[in-house]
Amino acid sequence: MTATFAPRIFSGIQPSGGLTLGNYLGALKRFVEKQDEGIETIYCLVDMHAITVWQDPEKLRQQTREGAAAFIAAGIDPARSILFNQSQVSGHAELGWIFNCVARMGWMSRMTQWKDKAGKNAEAQSLGLFAYPSLMAADIMLYHATMVPVGEDQKQHLELTRDIAIKFNNDFGVDFFPVVEPLIEGVATRVMSLRDGTKKMSKSDPSDQSRINLTDDADTIAQKIRKAKTDPEPLPGHLEGLKDRPEARNLVNIYAALSGQPAAAVVAEFAGAQFGAFKPKLADLAVAKLSPITTEMNRLMKDPAEIDRILGQGADRAAAIAEPILERTFQITGMIRSRRRG
Ligand code: TYM
């Protein structure tokens, strides 16, 4: 018998730095779309994932609040979606531990993000960084979430989440955890660096010129786009003409995602244009879409107590969903649960 699970979306963002245009187009913007489609949505600032590499405590708190402000400014309504920070719901750590005992070392060591982050210096990394994907599986399974909107870079982690759920179900002879479906959709599943079209735009890139931050003002956004690396050719009339032109393709994709059009429509509109003409249009569009979000973020950040209140309420609602799932997990795994609660 295969259990059926109600559609439920979970996704998370690390508050390990300011959010970028990549996070916005690949994740946040799509989180809002899912909320507006009326699906149950749970969104989390994964502060416990963030500390798998060193974080200054005060900055981490600030970045978590800023992340929450970005969610709300982008259109997440805390009354309709659940919005909280991971460490306030202890079930993430508890289920994460159980999954550490289900997942295999070999699975973890094959994760490309582990290999990229650890590099040749695996011995010096935290144990948490190695186990990162198992905590991520716990984030999702703690709510029996069935769908996870993410950017392309998280695909392998979601495959591992499926493997952990399947192994748990097999090991204990149950049909308890759902096999999750990754939602990697749209033209902006992998926004690239503005300095190098073969590298992902990332909040941890040492060069600030490589990314647009959600906190950048209009002048900074325009200046970064003006300076973005391109090639000397004009824009082609068809998508095939962007092959082997990663920087050009990236700017076209960003334009498409921001304007809500397919990339083919963008190249058709700008066929034959030089970047000198295309870049100012892209800058205007980016400023028009991002400025209202930045302004709203700045307004929300003036009242940190209110942000903390929203996160606390979200955590209460998240914990209420997690509790029975975690209790059942402990029972399945053979733990005695005899304490009086509540
Ligand atoms: P993080 O914090 O690196 O990124 C958050 C989301 O943004 C997407 N993203 C991008 N999309 C397109 N282009 C880019 N350049 C780009 N950069 C980032 C990511 O794919 C992600 O969707 N491990 C996760 C956080 C996490 C999580 C989870 C996600 C923890 N638990 C459970 C989903 C479900 C991460 O590091 O995302």
Coordinates of C-alpha atoms and ligand atoms in Angstrom, one line a residue:
M1 CA 0.0 0.0 0.0
T2 CA 1.3 3.4 -0.8
A3 CA 0.2 6.2 1.5
T4 CA -1.0 9.4 0.0
F5 CA 0.2 12.7 1.3
A6 CA -1.5 16.1 1.0
P7 CA 0.3 18.6 -1.2
R8 CA 2.6 20.7 1.0
I9 CA 5.5 22.8 0.0
F10 CA 8.7 23.3 2.1
S11 CA 11.7 25.3 1.2
G12 CA 14.6 27.1 2.9
I13 CA 17.2 29.7 2.5
Q14 CA 20.5 30.0 4.5
P15 CA 20.9 33.4 6.3
S16 CA 24.6 33.1 5.7
G17 CA 24.9 36.4 3.9
G18 CA 22.6 38.9 2.2
L19 CA 20.2 37.5 -0.4
T20 CA 21.1 37.8 -4.1
L21 CA 19.2 38.1 -7.4
G22 CA 19.9 34.4 -7.8
N23 CA 18.0 33.6 -4.5
Y24 CA 15.3 35.9 -5.6
L25 CA 14.7 34.6 -9.1
G26 CA 15.6 30.9 -8.3
A27 CA 13.7 30.7 -5.0
L28 CA 11.9 33.7 -3.4
K29 CA 9.9 34.8 -6.4
R30 CA 8.7 31.2 -7.0
F31 CA 7.9 30.8 -3.3
V32 CA 5.5 33.7 -3.6
E33 CA 3.9 32.1 -6.8
K34 CA 3.4 28.8 -4.9
Q35 CA 1.8 30.6 -2.0
D36 CA -0.5 32.5 -4.4
E37 CA -1.5 29.2 -6.0
G38 CA -3.1 28.4 -2.7
I39 CA -0.9 25.4 -1.8
E40 CA 0.1 25.0 1.9
T41 CA 3.6 26.6 2.1
I42 CA 6.2 26.5 4.8
Y43 CA 9.3 28.6 4.4
C44 CA 12.3 28.6 6.7
L45 CA 15.5 30.6 7.3
V46 CA 17.9 27.7 8.0
D47 CA 20.1 29.2 10.6
M48 CA 21.4 25.8 11.7
H49 CA 22.6 25.1 8.2
A50 CA 24.3 28.5 8.2
I51 CA 26.5 27.6 11.2
T52 CA 28.0 24.6 9.4
V53 CA 30.6 27.2 8.4
W54 CA 31.6 30.0 10.8
Q55 CA 29.1 32.8 11.3
D56 CA 29.6 35.8 13.5
P57 CA 26.7 35.4 16.0
E58 CA 25.4 39.0 15.8
K59 CA 25.7 39.1 12.1
L60 CA 23.8 35.8 11.8
R61 CA 20.9 37.2 13.9
Q62 CA 20.9 40.3 11.7
Q63 CA 21.0 38.3 8.4
T64 CA 18.2 36.0 9.6
R65 CA 16.0 39.1 10.3
E66 CA 17.0 40.5 6.9
G67 CA 16.1 37.2 5.2
A68 CA 12.7 37.3 6.9
A69 CA 12.2 40.9 5.8
A70 CA 13.2 39.8 2.2
F71 CA 10.5 37.1 2.2
I72 CA 7.8 39.4 3.4
A73 CA 8.9 42.3 1.1
A74 CA 8.9 39.9 -1.9
G75 CA 5.3 38.9 -1.2
I76 CA 5.3 36.2 1.4
D77 CA 2.3 36.8 3.7
P78 CA 3.0 35.3 7.1
A79 CA -0.7 34.8 7.6
R80 CA -0.9 32.5 4.6
S81 CA 2.5 30.9 4.6
I82 CA 4.4 29.7 7.6
L83 CA 7.6 31.7 7.9
F84 CA 10.2 30.9 10.7
N85 CA 13.8 30.2 11.5
Q86 CA 14.9 26.6 11.8
S87 CA 16.5 26.7 15.3
Q88 CA 13.2 27.6 16.9
V89 CA 11.7 24.2 16.0
S90 CA 13.9 21.6 17.7
G91 CA 12.4 18.8 15.7
H92 CA 14.7 19.7 12.8
A93 CA 17.8 18.7 14.9
E94 CA 16.0 15.6 16.3
L95 CA 14.9 14.2 13.0
G96 CA 18.3 15.3 11.5
W97 CA 20.0 13.0 14.1
I98 CA 17.8 10.1 13.2
F99 CA 18.5 10.7 9.5
N100 CA 22.3 10.8 10.3
C101 CA 21.8 7.2 11.4
V102 CA 19.9 6.3 8.2
A103 CA 22.1 8.0 5.6
R104 CA 25.5 6.5 4.7
M105 CA 28.9 8.2 4.7
G106 CA 29.4 7.3 1.1
W107 CA 26.2 9.2 0.1
M108 CA 27.4 12.3 1.8
S109 CA 30.9 12.2 0.4
R110 CA 29.5 12.1 -3.1
M111 CA 27.7 15.4 -2.7
T112 CA 29.2 17.9 -5.1
Q113 CA 28.5 20.8 -2.7
W114 CA 30.4 19.0 0.0
K115 CA 33.3 18.4 -2.4
D116 CA 33.2 22.1 -3.6
K117 CA 33.1 23.5 -0.1
A118 CA 35.5 21.2 1.6
G119 CA 37.9 21.2 -1.4
K120 CA 41.2 19.5 -0.5
N121 CA 40.7 20.3 3.1
A122 CA 38.0 17.9 4.2
E123 CA 39.7 17.1 7.5
A124 CA 39.4 20.7 8.7
Q125 CA 35.6 21.0 8.0
S126 CA 32.9 20.8 10.6
L127 CA 31.1 17.5 11.0
G128 CA 27.9 19.6 10.5
L129 CA 29.0 20.5 7.0
F130 CA 29.4 16.9 6.1
A131 CA 26.0 16.0 7.5
Y132 CA 24.4 19.1 6.0
P133 CA 22.2 17.2 3.5
S134 CA 20.8 14.9 6.1
L135 CA 19.6 18.0 8.1
M136 CA 18.1 19.3 4.9
A137 CA 16.2 16.0 4.4
A138 CA 14.9 16.4 8.0
D139 CA 13.7 19.9 7.3
I140 CA 11.5 18.6 4.5
M141 CA 10.4 15.3 6.0
L142 CA 9.5 16.9 9.4
Y143 CA 6.5 18.3 7.7
H144 CA 5.8 15.4 5.3
A145 CA 6.3 18.0 2.5
T146 CA 5.7 16.7 -1.0
M147 CA 7.2 19.5 -3.1
V148 CA 10.3 21.6 -2.7
P149 CA 10.9 24.6 -5.0
V150 CA 14.6 25.2 -5.3
G151 CA 17.3 26.3 -7.8
E152 CA 19.3 23.8 -9.9
D153 CA 22.1 23.7 -7.4
Q154 CA 19.9 21.9 -4.8
K155 CA 18.9 19.0 -7.1
Q156 CA 21.4 16.5 -5.8
H157 CA 20.5 17.3 -2.2
L158 CA 16.8 16.6 -3.0
E159 CA 17.7 13.3 -4.6
L160 CA 19.5 12.4 -1.4
T161 CA 16.4 13.4 0.6
R162 CA 14.4 10.9 -1.5
D163 CA 17.1 8.2 -0.8
I164 CA 16.9 8.8 2.9
A165 CA 13.1 8.7 2.9
I166 CA 13.1 5.4 0.9
K167 CA 15.8 3.8 3.1
F168 CA 14.0 4.8 6.3
N169 CA 10.7 3.4 5.0
N170 CA 12.5 0.2 3.9
D171 CA 14.5 -0.3 7.0
F172 CA 11.5 0.0 9.3
G173 CA 9.0 -1.6 6.9
V174 CA 6.7 1.4 6.9
D175 CA 5.3 3.8 4.3
F176 CA 5.8 6.9 6.5
F177 CA 7.9 9.4 4.7
P178 CA 6.9 10.8 1.3
V179 CA 9.2 10.7 -1.7
V180 CA 9.6 14.4 -2.4
E181 CA 9.3 16.1 -5.7
P182 CA 11.9 18.8 -6.6
L183 CA 10.3 21.8 -8.3
I184 CA 13.1 23.2 -10.5
E185 CA 11.2 25.4 -12.9
G186 CA 11.5 28.5 -15.1
V187 CA 14.4 30.3 -16.9
A188 CA 16.2 31.3 -13.7
T189 CA 17.0 28.0 -12.0
R190 CA 20.7 28.9 -12.3
V191 CA 21.5 32.6 -12.3
M192 CA 25.2 33.0 -13.1
S193 CA 27.9 35.4 -11.8
L194 CA 28.0 38.8 -13.5
R195 CA 31.8 38.4 -13.7
D196 CA 32.0 34.8 -15.0
G197 CA 29.1 33.2 -16.9
T198 CA 30.3 29.7 -15.9
K199 CA 30.0 30.3 -12.2
K200 CA 26.8 30.5 -10.1
M201 CA 25.8 33.9 -8.7
S202 CA 26.4 33.4 -5.0
K203 CA 26.2 35.3 -1.7
S204 CA 29.6 33.8 -0.7
D205 CA 31.5 35.0 -3.9
P206 CA 34.4 37.2 -2.7
S207 CA 33.6 39.8 -5.5
D208 CA 30.5 41.9 -4.8
Q209 CA 30.5 42.9 -8.5
S210 CA 29.6 39.2 -9.3
R211 CA 26.1 39.6 -7.8
I212 CA 23.2 41.8 -7.3
N213 CA 22.2 41.9 -3.7
L214 CA 18.6 42.6 -2.6
T215 CA 20.0 45.4 -0.5
D216 CA 21.7 47.2 -3.5
D217 CA 20.4 50.6 -4.4
A218 CA 19.3 51.6 -7.9
D219 CA 22.7 53.2 -8.8
T220 CA 24.6 50.1 -7.6
I221 CA 22.4 47.7 -9.6
A222 CA 22.8 49.8 -12.8
Q223 CA 26.5 50.1 -12.3
K224 CA 26.9 46.3 -11.8
I225 CA 24.9 45.5 -14.9
R226 CA 26.8 48.1 -16.9
K227 CA 30.1 46.4 -15.9
A228 CA 28.8 42.8 -16.3
K229 CA 31.1 40.7 -18.4
T230 CA 29.8 40.2 -22.0
D231 CA 31.3 39.4 -25.4
P232 CA 31.7 41.7 -28.4
E233 CA 28.9 40.1 -30.5
P234 CA 25.4 41.7 -30.7
L235 CA 22.4 39.7 -29.4
P236 CA 21.2 36.9 -31.7
G237 CA 17.7 36.5 -33.0
H238 CA 17.3 32.9 -31.8
L239 CA 18.2 31.0 -28.6
E240 CA 20.6 28.8 -30.4
G241 CA 22.7 31.8 -31.0
L242 CA 23.4 32.0 -27.2
K243 CA 25.1 28.6 -27.2
D244 CA 28.7 29.0 -26.0
R245 CA 28.0 32.5 -24.9
P246 CA 27.4 32.0 -21.1
E247 CA 27.5 35.7 -20.1
A248 CA 25.1 36.7 -22.9
R249 CA 22.7 33.8 -22.1
N250 CA 22.8 34.7 -18.4
L251 CA 21.7 38.4 -19.0
V252 CA 19.0 37.3 -21.4
N253 CA 17.7 34.8 -18.8
I254 CA 17.7 37.4 -16.1
Y255 CA 15.8 39.7 -18.3
A256 CA 13.3 37.0 -19.1
A257 CA 12.8 36.0 -15.5
L258 CA 12.4 39.6 -14.3
S259 CA 9.9 40.4 -17.1
G260 CA 8.0 37.1 -16.9
Q261 CA 8.6 36.2 -20.5
P262 CA 10.3 33.2 -22.2
A263 CA 13.9 33.7 -23.1
A264 CA 12.9 33.2 -26.8
A265 CA 10.7 36.3 -26.6
V266 CA 13.6 38.4 -25.2
V267 CA 16.0 37.5 -28.0
A268 CA 13.3 38.1 -30.6
E269 CA 12.8 41.6 -29.1
F270 CA 16.5 42.5 -28.9
A271 CA 17.7 40.7 -32.0
G272 CA 20.8 42.4 -33.4
A273 CA 21.1 44.9 -30.4
Q274 CA 24.5 45.6 -28.9
F275 CA 25.0 45.1 -25.2
G276 CA 25.4 48.9 -24.9
A277 CA 21.7 49.1 -25.8
F278 CA 20.5 46.0 -24.0
K279 CA 22.2 46.6 -20.6
P280 CA 20.5 49.9 -19.8
K281 CA 17.1 48.2 -20.5
L282 CA 18.0 45.3 -18.2
A283 CA 19.2 47.7 -15.5
D284 CA 15.9 49.7 -15.7
L285 CA 13.9 46.5 -15.5
A286 CA 16.0 45.2 -12.5
V287 CA 15.6 48.4 -10.7
A288 CA 11.9 48.6 -11.3
K289 CA 11.4 45.0 -10.0
L290 CA 13.9 45.1 -7.1
S291 CA 13.6 48.6 -5.7
P292 CA 10.1 48.2 -4.2
I293 CA 11.4 45.1 -2.5
T294 CA 14.5 46.8 -1.1
T295 CA 12.4 49.8 0.1
E296 CA 10.0 47.5 1.9
M297 CA 12.9 45.4 3.4
N298 CA 14.4 48.6 4.8
R299 CA 11.1 49.6 6.3
L300 CA 10.6 46.2 7.9
M301 CA 14.2 46.1 9.3
K302 CA 13.4 49.2 11.4
D303 CA 11.2 47.1 13.6
P304 CA 13.3 43.9 14.5
A305 CA 11.0 43.0 17.4
E306 CA 8.1 42.7 14.9
I307 CA 10.2 40.4 12.7
D308 CA 11.0 38.3 15.7
R309 CA 7.4 38.1 16.6
I310 CA 6.4 36.9 13.1
L311 CA 9.2 34.3 13.2
G312 CA 8.1 33.1 16.7
Q313 CA 4.5 32.7 15.5
G314 CA 5.6 30.9 12.4
A315 CA 7.7 28.6 14.6
D316 CA 4.7 27.8 16.8
R317 CA 2.6 26.8 13.7
A318 CA 5.5 24.8 12.2
A319 CA 6.0 23.0 15.5
A320 CA 2.3 22.0 15.7
I321 CA 2.6 20.3 12.3
A322 CA 6.0 18.7 13.1
E323 CA 5.1 17.3 16.6
P324 CA 2.9 14.3 15.6
I325 CA 5.2 13.4 12.7
L326 CA 8.3 13.4 15.0
E327 CA 6.4 11.5 17.7
R328 CA 5.5 8.8 15.2
T329 CA 9.1 8.7 14.0
F330 CA 10.4 8.1 17.5
Q331 CA 7.9 5.3 17.9
I332 CA 8.8 3.7 14.6
T333 CA 12.5 3.8 15.6
G334 CA 11.9 2.2 19.0
M335 CA 12.3 5.1 21.4
I336 CA 10.3 5.2 24.6
R337 CA 8.2 8.4 24.7
S338 CA 6.5 8.3 28.2
R339 CA 7.1 11.9 29.4
R340 CA 4.0 13.9 30.1
R341 CA 3.9 16.9 27.7
G342 CA 2.0 20.2 27.6
Ligands
TYM1 P1 20.8 28.6 -0.4 O1 20.6 29.4 0.8 O2 22.2 28.5 -1.0 O3 19.9 29.2 -1.5 C1 18.5 29.4 -1.3 C2 17.7 29.1 -2.6 O4 18.2 29.9 -3.7 C3 18.6 29.1 -4.8 N1 19.7 29.8 -5.5 C4 19.7 30.1 -6.7 N2 18.8 29.9 -7.7 C5 19.2 30.3 -9.0 N3 20.4 30.9 -9.3 C6 21.3 31.1 -8.3 N4 22.5 31.6 -8.6 C7 21.0 30.6 -7.0 N5 21.7 30.7 -5.8 C8 20.9 30.1 -4.9 C9 18.9 27.8 -4.2 O5 18.8 26.8 -5.2 C10 17.9 27.7 -3.1 O6 16.7 27.2 -3.6 N6 20.6 23.9 1.1 C11 19.8 25.1 0.8 C12 18.9 25.5 2.0 C13 18.0 24.5 2.5 C14 16.9 24.0 1.9 C15 16.3 23.0 2.9 C16 16.3 24.2 0.7 C17 18.2 23.9 3.8 N7 17.1 23.0 4.0 C18 15.2 22.3 2.6 C19 15.1 23.5 0.5 C20 14.5 22.5 1.4 C21 20.7 26.2 0.4 O7 21.9 26.2 0.8 O8 20.1 27.2 -0.2

